[in-house]
Coordinates of C-alpha atoms in Angstrom, one line a residue:
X1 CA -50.8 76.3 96.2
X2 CA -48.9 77.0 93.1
X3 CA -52.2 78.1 91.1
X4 CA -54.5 80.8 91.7
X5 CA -58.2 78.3 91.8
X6 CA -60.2 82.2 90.7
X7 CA -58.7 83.3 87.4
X8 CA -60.1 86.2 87.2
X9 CA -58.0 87.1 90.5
X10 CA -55.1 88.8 91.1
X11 CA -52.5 85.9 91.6
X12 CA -50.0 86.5 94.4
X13 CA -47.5 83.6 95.0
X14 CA -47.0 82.9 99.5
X15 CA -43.5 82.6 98.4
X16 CA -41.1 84.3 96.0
X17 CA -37.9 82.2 94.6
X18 CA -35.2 83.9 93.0
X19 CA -33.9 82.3 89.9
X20 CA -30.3 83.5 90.5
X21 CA -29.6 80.9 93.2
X22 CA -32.6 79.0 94.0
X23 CA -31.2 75.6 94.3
X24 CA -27.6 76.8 93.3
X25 CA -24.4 76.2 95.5
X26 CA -21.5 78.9 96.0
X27 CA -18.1 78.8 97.3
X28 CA -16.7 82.4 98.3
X29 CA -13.3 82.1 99.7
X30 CA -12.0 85.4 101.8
X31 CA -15.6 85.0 103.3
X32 CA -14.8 86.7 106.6
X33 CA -14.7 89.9 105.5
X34 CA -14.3 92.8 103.4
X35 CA -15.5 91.5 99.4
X36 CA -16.0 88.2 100.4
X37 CA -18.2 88.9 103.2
X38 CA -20.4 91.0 100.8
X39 CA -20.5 88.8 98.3
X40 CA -21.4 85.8 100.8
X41 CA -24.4 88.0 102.3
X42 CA -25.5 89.3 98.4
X43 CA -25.4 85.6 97.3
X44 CA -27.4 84.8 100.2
X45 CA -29.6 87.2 99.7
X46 CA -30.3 85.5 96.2
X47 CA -31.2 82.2 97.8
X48 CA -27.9 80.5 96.4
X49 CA -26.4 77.6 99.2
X50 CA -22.8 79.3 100.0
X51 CA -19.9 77.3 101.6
X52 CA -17.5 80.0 103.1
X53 CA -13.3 79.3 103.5
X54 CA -11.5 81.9 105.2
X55 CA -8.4 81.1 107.2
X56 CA -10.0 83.6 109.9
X57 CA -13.1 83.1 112.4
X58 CA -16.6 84.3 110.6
X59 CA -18.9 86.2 112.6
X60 CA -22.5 84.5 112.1
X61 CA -23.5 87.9 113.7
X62 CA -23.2 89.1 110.1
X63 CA -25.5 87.1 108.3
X64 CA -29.1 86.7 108.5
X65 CA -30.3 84.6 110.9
X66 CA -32.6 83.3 108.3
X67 CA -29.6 82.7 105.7
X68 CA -27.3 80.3 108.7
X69 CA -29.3 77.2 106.9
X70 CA -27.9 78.1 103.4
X71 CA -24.5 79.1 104.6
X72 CA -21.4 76.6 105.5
X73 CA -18.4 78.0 107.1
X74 CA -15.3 76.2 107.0
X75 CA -12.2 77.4 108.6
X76 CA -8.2 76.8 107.3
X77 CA -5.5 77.5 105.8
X78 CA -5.9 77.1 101.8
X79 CA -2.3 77.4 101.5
X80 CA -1.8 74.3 103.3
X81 CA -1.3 71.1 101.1
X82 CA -4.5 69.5 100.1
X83 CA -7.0 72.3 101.8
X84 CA -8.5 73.8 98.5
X85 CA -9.5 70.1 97.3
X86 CA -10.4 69.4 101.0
X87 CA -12.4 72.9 101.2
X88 CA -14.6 72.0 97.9
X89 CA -15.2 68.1 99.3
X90 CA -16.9 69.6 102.2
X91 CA -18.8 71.8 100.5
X92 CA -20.2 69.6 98.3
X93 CA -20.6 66.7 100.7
X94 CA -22.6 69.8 102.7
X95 CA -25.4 70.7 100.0
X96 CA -25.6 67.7 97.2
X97 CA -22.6 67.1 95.6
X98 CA -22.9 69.9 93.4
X99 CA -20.7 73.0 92.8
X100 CA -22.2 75.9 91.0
X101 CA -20.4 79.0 91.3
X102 CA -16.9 79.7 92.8
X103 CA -16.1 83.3 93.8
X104 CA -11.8 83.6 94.5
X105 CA -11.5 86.3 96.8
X106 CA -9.4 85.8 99.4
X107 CA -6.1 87.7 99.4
X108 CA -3.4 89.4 100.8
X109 CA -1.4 92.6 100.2
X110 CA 2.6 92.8 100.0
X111 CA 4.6 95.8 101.3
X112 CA 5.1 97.7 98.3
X113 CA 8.7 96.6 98.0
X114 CA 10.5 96.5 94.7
X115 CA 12.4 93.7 93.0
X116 CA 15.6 94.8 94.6
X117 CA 14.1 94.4 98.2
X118 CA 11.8 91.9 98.5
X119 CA 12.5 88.8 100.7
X120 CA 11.7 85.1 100.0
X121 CA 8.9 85.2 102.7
X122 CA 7.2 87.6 101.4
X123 CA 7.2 87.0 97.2
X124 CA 5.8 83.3 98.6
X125 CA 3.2 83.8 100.5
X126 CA 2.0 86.6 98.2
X127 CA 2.2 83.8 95.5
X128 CA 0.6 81.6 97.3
X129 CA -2.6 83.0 98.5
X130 CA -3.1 85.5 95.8
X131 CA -2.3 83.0 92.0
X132 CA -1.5 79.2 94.0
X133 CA -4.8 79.1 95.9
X134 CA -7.3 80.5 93.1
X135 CA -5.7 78.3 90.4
X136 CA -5.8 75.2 93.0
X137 CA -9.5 76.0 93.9
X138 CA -10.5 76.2 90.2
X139 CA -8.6 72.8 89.5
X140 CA -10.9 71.5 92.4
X141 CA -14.3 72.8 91.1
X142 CA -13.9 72.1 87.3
X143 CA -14.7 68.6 87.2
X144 CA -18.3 68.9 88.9
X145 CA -19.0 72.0 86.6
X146 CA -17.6 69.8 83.9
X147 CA -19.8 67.0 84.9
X148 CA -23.0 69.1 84.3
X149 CA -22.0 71.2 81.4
X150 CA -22.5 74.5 83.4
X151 CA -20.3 76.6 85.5
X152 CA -19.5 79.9 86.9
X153 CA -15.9 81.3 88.3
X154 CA -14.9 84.8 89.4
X155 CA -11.7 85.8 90.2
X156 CA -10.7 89.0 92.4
X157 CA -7.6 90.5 90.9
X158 CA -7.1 93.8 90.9
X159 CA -6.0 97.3 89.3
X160 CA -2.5 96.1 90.0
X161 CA -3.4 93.0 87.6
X162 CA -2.9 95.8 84.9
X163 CA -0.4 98.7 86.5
X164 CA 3.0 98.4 87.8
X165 CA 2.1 101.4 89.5
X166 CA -0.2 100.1 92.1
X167 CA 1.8 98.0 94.5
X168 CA 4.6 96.2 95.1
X169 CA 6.1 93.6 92.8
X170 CA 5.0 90.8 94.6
X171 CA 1.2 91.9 94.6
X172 CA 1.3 93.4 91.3
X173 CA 2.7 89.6 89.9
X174 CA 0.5 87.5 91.6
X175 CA -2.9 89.9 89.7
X176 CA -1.4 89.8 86.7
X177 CA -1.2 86.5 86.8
X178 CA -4.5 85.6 88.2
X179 CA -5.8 87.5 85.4
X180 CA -4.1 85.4 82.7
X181 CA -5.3 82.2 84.6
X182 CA -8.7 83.7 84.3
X183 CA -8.4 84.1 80.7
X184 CA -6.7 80.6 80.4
X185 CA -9.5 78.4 81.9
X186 CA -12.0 80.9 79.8
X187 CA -11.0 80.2 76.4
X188 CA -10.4 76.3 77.6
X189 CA -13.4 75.2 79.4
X190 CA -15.8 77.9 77.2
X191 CA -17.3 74.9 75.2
X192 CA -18.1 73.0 78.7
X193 CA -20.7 75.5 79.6
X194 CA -18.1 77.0 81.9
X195 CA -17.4 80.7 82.6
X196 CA -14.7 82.4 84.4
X197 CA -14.2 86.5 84.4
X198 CA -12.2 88.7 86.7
X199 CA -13.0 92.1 88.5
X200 CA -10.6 94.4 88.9
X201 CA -11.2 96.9 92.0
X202 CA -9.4 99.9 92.3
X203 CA -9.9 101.9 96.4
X204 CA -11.9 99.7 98.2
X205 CA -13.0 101.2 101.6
X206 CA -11.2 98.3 104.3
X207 CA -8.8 98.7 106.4
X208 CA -5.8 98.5 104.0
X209 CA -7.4 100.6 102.0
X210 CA -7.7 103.2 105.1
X211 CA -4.0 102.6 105.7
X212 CA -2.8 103.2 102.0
X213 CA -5.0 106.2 102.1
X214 CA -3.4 107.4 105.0
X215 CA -0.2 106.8 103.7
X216 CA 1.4 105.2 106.2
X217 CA 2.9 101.9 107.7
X218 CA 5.7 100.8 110.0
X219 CA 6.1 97.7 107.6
X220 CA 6.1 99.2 104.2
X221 CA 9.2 99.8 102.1
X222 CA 9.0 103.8 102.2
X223 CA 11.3 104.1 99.1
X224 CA 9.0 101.8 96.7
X225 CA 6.0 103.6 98.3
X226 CA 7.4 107.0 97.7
X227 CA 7.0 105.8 93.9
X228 CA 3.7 104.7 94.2
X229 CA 1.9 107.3 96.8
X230 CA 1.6 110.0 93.9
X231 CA -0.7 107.5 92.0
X232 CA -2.6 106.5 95.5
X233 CA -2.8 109.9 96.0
X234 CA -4.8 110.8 92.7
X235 CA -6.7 107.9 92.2
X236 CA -7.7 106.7 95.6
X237 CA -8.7 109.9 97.4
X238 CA -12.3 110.2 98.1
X239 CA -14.6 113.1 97.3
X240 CA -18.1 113.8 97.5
X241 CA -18.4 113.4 93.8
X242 CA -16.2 110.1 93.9
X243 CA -16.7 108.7 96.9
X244 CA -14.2 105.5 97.7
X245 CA -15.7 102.0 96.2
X246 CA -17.5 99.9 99.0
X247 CA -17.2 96.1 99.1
X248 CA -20.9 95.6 98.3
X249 CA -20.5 97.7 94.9
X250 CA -17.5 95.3 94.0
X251 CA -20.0 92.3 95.2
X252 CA -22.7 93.5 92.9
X253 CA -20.3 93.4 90.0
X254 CA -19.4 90.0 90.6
X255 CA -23.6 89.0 91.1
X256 CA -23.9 90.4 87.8
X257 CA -21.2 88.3 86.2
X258 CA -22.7 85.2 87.6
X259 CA -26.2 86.1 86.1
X260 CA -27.5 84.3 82.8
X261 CA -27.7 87.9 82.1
X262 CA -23.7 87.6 81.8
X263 CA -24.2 84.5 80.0
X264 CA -22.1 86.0 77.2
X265 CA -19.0 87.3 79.0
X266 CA -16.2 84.7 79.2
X267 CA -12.9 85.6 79.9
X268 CA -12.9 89.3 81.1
X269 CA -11.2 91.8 83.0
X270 CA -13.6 93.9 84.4
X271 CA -12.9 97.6 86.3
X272 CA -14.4 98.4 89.5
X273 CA -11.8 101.5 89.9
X274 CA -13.8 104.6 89.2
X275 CA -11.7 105.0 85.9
X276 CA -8.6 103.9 87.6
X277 CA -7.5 101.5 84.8
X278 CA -8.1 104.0 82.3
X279 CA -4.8 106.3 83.1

């Protein structure tokens, strides 16, 4: 019953839709964990249909059992030739041929390395999966956001997108690009109805972050890192008054920005660093 038949009674609906996502589709790549994770459970947890890519297993363990019917996982590579167009056909084939909101998460870290050590391997797949795949997944999504004049795309960079003393080269690149990408397809598509910001987290308690923390790894380049720990060191350190930034704080950032009450923000940058950014 969607009206109360006694009005002079206290009306109290059986069932209470959220307008954030009620009938709204997502696509959260980096879904298995860490920010992607959070932001697949928050987005849930709004009512919005989420189709999850993650080139690792997901653990359904981690959702809701209520939320398995509004989530789609799809396992792969998005590196791979044709897996971000192939990743958004099954999502849409999955819940109506519509795509509402695309969250680019999914990333990796480099070594710290410098421009006078780092290999090939490395500057490519860094490339790849942190600019290549966000830039492919937007190319993907744009023409059903297009199609309805209304659209919503959040990019994870990071501080590194704008420090040179964060990571290595390779890392640090492939963020500042991914934030001029952001601002690119902002300014483009902001007459179709389409937004697309980028947060920008600083510490983020994982398990890199616990590593870089730590200060160590058999795989880094110790020289670059030497350069780089004083910052980690300053910045990244936890405290009772600053404790380190969780993955649902960063997630609640990015629900924000893909509220109507964001409606207005196109083209951003936006901290998540604890005032990282602003040294």
């Amino acid at each position: 019953m969607l009206y109360n038949t006694a009005p002079d009674a206290l009306f109290v609906p059986q069932t209470a839709v959220d307008p954030l996502g009620f009938g709204k589709v997502a696509i959260v790549t980096g879904c298995a964990s860490g920010i992607g994770l959070a932001v697949a459970q928050l987005l849930l947890a709004h009512q919005f249909q989420v189709c999850g890519l993650d080139v690792a297993e997901f653990d359904y363990a981690l959702l809701r059992e209520a939320d398995h019917g509004r989530f789609h996982f799809t396992r792969g590579d998005l590196t791979k030739p044709g897996a971000c167009e192939d990743g958004v056909r099954v999502c849409a084939a999955a819940f109506g041929s519509r795509v509402d909101v695309l969250v680019n998460v999914a990333g990796v870290m480099d070594n710290f390395s410098s421009a006078d050590g780092v290999s090939d391997e490395l500057w490519d797949k860094v490339m790849a999966v942190n600019l290549t795949v966000p830039v492919k997944m937007m190319r993907s999504v744009l023409p059903f956001m297009k199609a309805k004049k209304d659209g919503v795309i959040v990019n994870v960079a990071s501080t590194a997108g704008t420090s040179g003393a964060v990571a290595g080269i390779a890392y640090t690149s492939s963020k500042h690009g991914l934030i001029g990408a952001t601002k690119n397809v902002a300014w483009r598509f902001r007459n179709d109805g389409i937004r697309c910001n980028a947060v920008l987290p600083g510490a983020v308690a994982s398990d890199i972050g616990k590593t870089i923390i730590a200060g160590r790894s058999q795989l880094w380049d110790s020289d670059a890192f030497a350069q780089i720990e004083p910052v980690h060191a300053l910045q990244a350190q936890p405290s009772a008054a600053a404790p380190t930034i969780t993955a649902l704080e960063v997630a609640k950032t990015i629900t924000f920005l893909v509220s109507d009450q964001a409606r207005t923000i196109n083209g951003v940058s936006l901290p998540v660093d604890k005032a990282w950014g602003a040294v």
